[in-house]
PDB file of C-alpha atoms in Angstrom:
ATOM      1  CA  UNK A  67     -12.004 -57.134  46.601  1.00 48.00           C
ATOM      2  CA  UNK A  68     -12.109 -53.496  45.912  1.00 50.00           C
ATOM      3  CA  UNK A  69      -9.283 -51.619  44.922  1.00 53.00           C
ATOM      4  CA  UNK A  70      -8.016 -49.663  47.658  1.00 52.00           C
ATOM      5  CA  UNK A  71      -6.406 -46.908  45.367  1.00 48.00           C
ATOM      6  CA  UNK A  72      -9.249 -45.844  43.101  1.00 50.00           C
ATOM      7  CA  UNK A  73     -10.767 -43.728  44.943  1.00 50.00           C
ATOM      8  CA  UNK A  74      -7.297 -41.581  45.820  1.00 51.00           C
ATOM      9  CA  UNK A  75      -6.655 -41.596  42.186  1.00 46.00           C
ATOM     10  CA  UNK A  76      -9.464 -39.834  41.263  1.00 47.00           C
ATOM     11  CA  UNK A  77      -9.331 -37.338  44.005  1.00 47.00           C
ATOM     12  CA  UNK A  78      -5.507 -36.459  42.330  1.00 51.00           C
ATOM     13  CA  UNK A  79      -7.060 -36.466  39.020  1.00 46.00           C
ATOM     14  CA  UNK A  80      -9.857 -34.078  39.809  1.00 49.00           C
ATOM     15  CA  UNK A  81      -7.616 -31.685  41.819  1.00 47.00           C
ATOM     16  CA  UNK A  82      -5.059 -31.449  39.060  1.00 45.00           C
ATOM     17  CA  UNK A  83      -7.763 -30.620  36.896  1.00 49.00           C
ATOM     18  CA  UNK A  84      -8.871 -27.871  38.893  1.00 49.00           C
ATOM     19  CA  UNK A  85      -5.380 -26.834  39.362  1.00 47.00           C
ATOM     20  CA  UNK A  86      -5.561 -26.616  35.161  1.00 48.00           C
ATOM     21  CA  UNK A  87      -8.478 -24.738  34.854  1.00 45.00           C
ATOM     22  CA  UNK A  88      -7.061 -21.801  37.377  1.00 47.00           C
ATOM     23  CA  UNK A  89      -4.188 -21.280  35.293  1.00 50.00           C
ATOM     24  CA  UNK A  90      -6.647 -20.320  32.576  1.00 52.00           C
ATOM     25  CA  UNK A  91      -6.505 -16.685  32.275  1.00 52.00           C
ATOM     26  CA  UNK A  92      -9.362 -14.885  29.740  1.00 55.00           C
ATOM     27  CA  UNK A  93      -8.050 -12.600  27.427  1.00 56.00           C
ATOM     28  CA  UNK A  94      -9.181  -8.777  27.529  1.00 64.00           C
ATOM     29  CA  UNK A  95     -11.584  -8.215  24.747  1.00 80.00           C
ATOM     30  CA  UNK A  96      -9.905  -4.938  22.572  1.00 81.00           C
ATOM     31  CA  UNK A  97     -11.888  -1.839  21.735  1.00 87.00           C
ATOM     32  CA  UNK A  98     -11.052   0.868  19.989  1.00 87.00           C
ATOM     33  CA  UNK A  99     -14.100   3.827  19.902  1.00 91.00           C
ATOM     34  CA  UNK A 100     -13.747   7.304  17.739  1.00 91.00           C
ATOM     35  CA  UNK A 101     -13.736   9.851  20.413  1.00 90.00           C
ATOM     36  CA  UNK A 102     -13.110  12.737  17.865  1.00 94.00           C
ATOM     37  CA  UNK A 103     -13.011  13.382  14.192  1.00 94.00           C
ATOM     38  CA  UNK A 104     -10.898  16.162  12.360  1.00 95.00           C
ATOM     39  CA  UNK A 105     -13.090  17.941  10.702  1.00 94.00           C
ATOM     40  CA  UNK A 106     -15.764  17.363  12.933  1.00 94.00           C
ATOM     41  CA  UNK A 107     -17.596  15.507   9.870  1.00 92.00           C
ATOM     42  CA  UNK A 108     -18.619  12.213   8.916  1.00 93.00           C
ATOM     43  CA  UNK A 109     -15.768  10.313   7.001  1.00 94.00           C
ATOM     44  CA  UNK A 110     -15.654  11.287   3.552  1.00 94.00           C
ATOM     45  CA  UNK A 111     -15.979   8.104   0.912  1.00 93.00           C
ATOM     46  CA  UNK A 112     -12.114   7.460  -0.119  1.00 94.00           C
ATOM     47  CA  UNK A 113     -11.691   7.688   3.865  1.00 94.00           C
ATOM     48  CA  UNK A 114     -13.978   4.018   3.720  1.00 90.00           C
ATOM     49  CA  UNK A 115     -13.084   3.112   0.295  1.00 87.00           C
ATOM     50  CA  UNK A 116     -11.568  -0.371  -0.214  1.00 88.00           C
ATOM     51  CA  UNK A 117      -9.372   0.906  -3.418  1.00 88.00           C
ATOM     52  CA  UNK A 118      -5.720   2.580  -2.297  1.00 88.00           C
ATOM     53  CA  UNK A 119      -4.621   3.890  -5.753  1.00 92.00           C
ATOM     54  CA  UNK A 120      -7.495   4.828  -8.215  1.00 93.00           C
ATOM     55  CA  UNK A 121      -7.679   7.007 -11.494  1.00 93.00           C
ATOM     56  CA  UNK A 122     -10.028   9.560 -11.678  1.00 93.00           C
ATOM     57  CA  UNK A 123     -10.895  12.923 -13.772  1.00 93.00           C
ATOM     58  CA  UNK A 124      -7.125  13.016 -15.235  1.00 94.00           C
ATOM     59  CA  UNK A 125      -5.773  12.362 -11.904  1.00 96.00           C
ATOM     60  CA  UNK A 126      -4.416   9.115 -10.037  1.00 96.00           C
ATOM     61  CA  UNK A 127      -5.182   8.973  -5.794  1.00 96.00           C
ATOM     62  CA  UNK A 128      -3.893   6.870  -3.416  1.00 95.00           C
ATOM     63  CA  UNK A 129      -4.862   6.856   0.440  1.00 93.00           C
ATOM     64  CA  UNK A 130      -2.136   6.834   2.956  1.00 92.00           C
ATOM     65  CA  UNK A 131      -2.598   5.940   6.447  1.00 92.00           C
ATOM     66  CA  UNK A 132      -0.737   6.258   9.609  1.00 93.00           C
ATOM     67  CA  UNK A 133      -1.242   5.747  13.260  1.00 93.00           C
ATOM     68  CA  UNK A 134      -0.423   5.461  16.875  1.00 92.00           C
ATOM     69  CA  UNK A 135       1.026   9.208  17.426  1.00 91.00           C
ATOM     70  CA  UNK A 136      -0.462  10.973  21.457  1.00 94.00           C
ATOM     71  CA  UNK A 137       0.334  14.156  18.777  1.00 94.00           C
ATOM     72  CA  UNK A 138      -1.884  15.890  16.588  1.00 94.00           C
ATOM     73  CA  UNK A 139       0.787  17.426  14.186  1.00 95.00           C
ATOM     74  CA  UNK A 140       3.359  14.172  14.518  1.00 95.00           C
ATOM     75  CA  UNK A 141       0.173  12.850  13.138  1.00 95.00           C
ATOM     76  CA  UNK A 142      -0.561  14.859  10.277  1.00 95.00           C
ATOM     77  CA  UNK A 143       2.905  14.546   9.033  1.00 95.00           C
ATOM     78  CA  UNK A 144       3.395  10.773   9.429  1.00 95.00           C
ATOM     79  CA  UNK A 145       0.200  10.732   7.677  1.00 94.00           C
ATOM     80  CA  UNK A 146       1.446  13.057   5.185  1.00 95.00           C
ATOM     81  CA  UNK A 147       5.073  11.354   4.872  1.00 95.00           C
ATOM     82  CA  UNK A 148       3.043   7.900   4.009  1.00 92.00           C
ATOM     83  CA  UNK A 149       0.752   9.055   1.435  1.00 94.00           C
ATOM     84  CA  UNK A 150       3.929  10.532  -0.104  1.00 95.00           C
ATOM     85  CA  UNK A 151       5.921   7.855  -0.037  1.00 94.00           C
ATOM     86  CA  UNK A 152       3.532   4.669  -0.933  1.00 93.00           C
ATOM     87  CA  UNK A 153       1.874   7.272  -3.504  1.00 96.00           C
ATOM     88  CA  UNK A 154       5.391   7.518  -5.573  1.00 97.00           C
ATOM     89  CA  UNK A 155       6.058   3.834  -4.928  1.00 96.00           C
ATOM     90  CA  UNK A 156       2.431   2.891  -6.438  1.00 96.00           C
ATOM     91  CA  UNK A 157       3.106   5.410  -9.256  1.00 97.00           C
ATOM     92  CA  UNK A 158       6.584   3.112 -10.369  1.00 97.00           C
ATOM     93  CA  UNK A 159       4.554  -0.573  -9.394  1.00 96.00           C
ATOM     94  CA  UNK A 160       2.008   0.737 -12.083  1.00 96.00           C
ATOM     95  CA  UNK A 161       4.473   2.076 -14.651  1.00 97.00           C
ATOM     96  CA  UNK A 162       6.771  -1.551 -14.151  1.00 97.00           C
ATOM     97  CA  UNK A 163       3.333  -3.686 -14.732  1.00 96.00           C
ATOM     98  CA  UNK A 164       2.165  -1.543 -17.318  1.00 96.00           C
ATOM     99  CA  UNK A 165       5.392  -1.876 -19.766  1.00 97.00           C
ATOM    100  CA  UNK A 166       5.469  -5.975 -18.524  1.00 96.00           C
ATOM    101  CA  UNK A 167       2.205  -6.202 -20.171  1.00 95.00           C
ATOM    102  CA  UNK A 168       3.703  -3.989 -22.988  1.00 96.00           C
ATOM    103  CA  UNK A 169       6.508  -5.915 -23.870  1.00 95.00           C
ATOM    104  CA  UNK A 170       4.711  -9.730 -23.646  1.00 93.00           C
ATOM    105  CA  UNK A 171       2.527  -8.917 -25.793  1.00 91.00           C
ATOM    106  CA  UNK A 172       5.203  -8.452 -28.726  1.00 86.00           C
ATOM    107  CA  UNK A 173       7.832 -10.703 -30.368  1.00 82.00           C
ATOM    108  CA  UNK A 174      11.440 -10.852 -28.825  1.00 85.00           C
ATOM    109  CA  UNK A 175      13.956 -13.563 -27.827  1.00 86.00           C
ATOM    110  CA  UNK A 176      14.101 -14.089 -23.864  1.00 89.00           C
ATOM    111  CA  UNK A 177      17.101 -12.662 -23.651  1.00 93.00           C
ATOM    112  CA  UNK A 178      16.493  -9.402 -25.116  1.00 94.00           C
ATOM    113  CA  UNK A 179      13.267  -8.983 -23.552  1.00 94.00           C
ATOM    114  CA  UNK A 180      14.609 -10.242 -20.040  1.00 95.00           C
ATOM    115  CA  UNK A 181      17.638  -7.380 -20.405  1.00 96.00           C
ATOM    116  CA  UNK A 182      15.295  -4.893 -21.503  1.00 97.00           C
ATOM    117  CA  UNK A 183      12.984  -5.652 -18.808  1.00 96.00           C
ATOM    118  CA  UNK A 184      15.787  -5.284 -16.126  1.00 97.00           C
ATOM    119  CA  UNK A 185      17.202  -2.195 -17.434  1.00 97.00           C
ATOM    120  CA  UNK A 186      13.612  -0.226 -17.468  1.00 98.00           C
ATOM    121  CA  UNK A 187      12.432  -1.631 -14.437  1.00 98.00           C
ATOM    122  CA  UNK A 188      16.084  -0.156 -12.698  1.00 97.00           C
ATOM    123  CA  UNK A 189      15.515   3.154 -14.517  1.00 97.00           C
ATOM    124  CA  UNK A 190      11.876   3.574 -13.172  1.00 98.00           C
ATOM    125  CA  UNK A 191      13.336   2.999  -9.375  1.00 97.00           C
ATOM    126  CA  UNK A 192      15.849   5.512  -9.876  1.00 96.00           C
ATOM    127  CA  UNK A 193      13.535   8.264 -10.997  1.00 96.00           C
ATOM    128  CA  UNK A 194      11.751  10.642  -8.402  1.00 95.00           C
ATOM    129  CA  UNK A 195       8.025  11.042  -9.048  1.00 96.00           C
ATOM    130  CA  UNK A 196       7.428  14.688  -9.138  1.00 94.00           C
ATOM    131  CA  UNK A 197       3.854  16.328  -8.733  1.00 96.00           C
ATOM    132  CA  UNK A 198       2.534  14.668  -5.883  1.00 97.00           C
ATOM    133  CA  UNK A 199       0.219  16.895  -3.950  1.00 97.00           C
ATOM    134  CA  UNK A 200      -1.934  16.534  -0.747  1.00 96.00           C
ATOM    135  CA  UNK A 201      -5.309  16.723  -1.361  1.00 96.00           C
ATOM    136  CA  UNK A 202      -6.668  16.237   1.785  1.00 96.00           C
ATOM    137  CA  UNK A 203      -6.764  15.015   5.385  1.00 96.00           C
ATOM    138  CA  UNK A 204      -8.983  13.554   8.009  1.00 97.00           C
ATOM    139  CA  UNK A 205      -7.897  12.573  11.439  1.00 96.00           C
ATOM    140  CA  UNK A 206      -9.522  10.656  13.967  1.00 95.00           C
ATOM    141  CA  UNK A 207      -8.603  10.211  17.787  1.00 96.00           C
ATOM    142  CA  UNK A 208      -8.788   6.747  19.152  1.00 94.00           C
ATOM    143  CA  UNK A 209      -9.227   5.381  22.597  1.00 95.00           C
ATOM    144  CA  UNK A 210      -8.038   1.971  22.750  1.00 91.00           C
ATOM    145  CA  UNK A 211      -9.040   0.097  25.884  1.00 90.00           C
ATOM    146  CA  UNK A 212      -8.497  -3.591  26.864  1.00 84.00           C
ATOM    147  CA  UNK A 213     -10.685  -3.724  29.739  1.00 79.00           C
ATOM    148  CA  UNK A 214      -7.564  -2.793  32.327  1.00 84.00           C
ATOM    149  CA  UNK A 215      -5.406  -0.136  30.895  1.00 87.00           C
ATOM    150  CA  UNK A 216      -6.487   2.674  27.983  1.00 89.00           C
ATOM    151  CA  UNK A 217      -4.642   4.467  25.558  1.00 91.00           C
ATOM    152  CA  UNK A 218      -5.248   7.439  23.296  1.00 95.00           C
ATOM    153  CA  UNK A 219      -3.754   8.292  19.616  1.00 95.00           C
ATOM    154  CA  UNK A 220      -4.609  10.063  16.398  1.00 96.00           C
ATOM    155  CA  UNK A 221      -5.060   8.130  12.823  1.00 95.00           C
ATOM    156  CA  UNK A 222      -4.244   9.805  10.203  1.00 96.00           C
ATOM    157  CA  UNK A 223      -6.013   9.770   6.463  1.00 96.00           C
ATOM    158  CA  UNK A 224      -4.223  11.647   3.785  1.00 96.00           C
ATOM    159  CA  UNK A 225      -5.503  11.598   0.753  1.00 96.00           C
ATOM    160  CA  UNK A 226      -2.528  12.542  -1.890  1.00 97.00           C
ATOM    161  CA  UNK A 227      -2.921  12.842  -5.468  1.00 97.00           C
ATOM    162  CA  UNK A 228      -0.832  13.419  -8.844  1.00 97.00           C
ATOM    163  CA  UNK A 229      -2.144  14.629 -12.645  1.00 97.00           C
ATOM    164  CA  UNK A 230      -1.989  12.111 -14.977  1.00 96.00           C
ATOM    165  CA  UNK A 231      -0.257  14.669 -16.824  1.00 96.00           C
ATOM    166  CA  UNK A 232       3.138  14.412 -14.274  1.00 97.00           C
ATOM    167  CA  UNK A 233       2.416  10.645 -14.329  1.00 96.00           C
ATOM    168  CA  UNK A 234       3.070  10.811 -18.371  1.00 96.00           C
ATOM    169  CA  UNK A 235       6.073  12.417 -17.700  1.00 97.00           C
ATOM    170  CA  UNK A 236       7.732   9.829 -15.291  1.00 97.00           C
ATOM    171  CA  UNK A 237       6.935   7.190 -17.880  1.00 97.00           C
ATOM    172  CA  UNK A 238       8.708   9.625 -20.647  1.00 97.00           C
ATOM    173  CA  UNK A 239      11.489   9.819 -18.884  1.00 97.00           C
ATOM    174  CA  UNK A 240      11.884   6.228 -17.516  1.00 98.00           C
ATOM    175  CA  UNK A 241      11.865   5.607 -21.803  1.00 98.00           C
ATOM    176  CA  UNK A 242      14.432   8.494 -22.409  1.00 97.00           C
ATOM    177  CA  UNK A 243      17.204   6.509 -19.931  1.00 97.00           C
ATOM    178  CA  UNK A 244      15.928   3.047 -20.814  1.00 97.00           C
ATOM    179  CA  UNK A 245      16.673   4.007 -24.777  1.00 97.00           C
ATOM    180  CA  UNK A 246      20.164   6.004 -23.814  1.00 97.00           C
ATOM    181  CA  UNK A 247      21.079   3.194 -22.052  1.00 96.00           C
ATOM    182  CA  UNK A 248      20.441  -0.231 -24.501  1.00 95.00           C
ATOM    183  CA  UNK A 249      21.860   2.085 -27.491  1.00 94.00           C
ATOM    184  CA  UNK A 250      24.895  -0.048 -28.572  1.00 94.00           C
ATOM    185  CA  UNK A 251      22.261  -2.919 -28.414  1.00 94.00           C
ATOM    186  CA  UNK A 252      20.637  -3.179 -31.831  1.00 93.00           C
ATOM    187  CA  UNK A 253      18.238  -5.334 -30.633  1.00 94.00           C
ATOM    188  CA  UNK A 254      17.119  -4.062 -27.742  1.00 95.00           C
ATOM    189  CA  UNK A 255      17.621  -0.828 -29.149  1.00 95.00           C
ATOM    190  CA  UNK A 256      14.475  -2.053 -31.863  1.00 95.00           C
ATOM    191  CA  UNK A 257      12.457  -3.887 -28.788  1.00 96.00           C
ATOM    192  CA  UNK A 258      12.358  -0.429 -26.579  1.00 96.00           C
ATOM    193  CA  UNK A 259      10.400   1.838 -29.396  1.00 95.00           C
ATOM    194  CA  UNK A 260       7.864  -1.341 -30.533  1.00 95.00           C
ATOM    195  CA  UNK A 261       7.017  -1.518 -26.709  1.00 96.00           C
ATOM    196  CA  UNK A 262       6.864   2.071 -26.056  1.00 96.00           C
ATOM    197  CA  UNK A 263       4.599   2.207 -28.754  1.00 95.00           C
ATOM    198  CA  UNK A 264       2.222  -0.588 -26.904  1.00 95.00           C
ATOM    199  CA  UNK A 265       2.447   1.384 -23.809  1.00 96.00           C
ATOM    200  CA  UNK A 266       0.951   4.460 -24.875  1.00 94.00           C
ATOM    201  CA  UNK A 267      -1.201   2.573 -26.997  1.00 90.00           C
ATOM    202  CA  UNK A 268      -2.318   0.497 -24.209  1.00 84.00           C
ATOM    203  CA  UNK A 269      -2.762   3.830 -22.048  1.00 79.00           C
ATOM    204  CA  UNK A 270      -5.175   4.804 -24.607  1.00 66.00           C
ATOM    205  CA  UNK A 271      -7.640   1.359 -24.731  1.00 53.00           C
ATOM    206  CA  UNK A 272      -7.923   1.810 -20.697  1.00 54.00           C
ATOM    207  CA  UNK A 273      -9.130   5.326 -20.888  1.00 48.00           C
ATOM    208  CA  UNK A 274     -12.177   4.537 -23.513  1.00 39.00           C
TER     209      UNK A 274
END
């Protein structure tokens, strides 16, 4: 005898999964398409390059971005206000790895070294990084479309830079408070001028 409900089952199966497949929506496919460059140029190499912060002919550059302003000039100055502020925040990263790398390389108990550590690393956050210019800047203006609505804005390449000259000097000081402040610590006190001594001496073996 045949089943009298197979064929009404499969029926409700296919129709439910019909009903499935309608809910499927397809997502927009996103495209975003240079519609203008400022200068009206091809993009200069650190616009493409794949290195942020780089040394170069006594100076150190990093390449700040920003997007999404309709404005030309709220552009240029949150391009501007980036490069600034991840330029001086790069400057302290390097300075804090470069005295790490200092300091494990010499002789010291862990608790010398690990105070020593702390108090440099909290002078370098507290010191502004002065000398940081803006090089240069080159905006683009996007149209962003996702196949039913579009949308215009400006990125924003700055390209900021600071002499390794003023980049000496925020290492200098970040040693002057580091040294006034272990002072009644003879053996940090010691630790401080042998790793000093590494820095700059490690400064030196990167540049040859």
């Amino acid at each position: 005898m045949k089943n009298k409900w197979a064929v009404p089952l499969i029926l409700s199966v296919c129709c439910l999964m019909g009903c499935h497949s309608k809910n499927i929506l397809s997502t927009p496919q996103l495209s975003v398409k240079v519609v203008e460059s400022i200068p009206n140029t091809s993009a200069p190499d650190w616009v493409n390059s794949t290195t942020e912060f780089w040394e170069a002919k006594g100076y150190y550059y990093y390449r700040g971005t920003a997007e999404g302003m309709t404005n030309l000039e709220a552009a240029k100055r949150a391009g501007n206000a980036s490069a600034r502020t991840n330029m001086a925040e790069q400057v302290k990263s390097t300075i804090r790895s470069e005295f790490a790398r200092a300091l494990e390389a010499g002789n010291y108990d862990d608790s010398t070294g690990g105070y020593l550590k702390d108090v440099f690393f909290s002078a370098v956050d507290n010191l502004t990084v002065n000398g940081i210019v803006m090089q240069e800047t080159y905006l683009q203006r996007l149209l962003e479309s996702d196949g039913l609505q579009e949308r215009m804005y400006y990125r924003a390449y700055v390209l900021a830079r600071i002499s390794v000259q003023d980049y000496n000097g925020v290492v200098k000081r970040a040693f002057t408070d580091t040294k006034a402040q272990v002072q009644a610590n003879k053996s940090a006190k010691e630790l401080v001028k042998e790793t000093e001594a590494r820095f700059w001496g490690n400064q030196g073996e990167d540049k040859q």
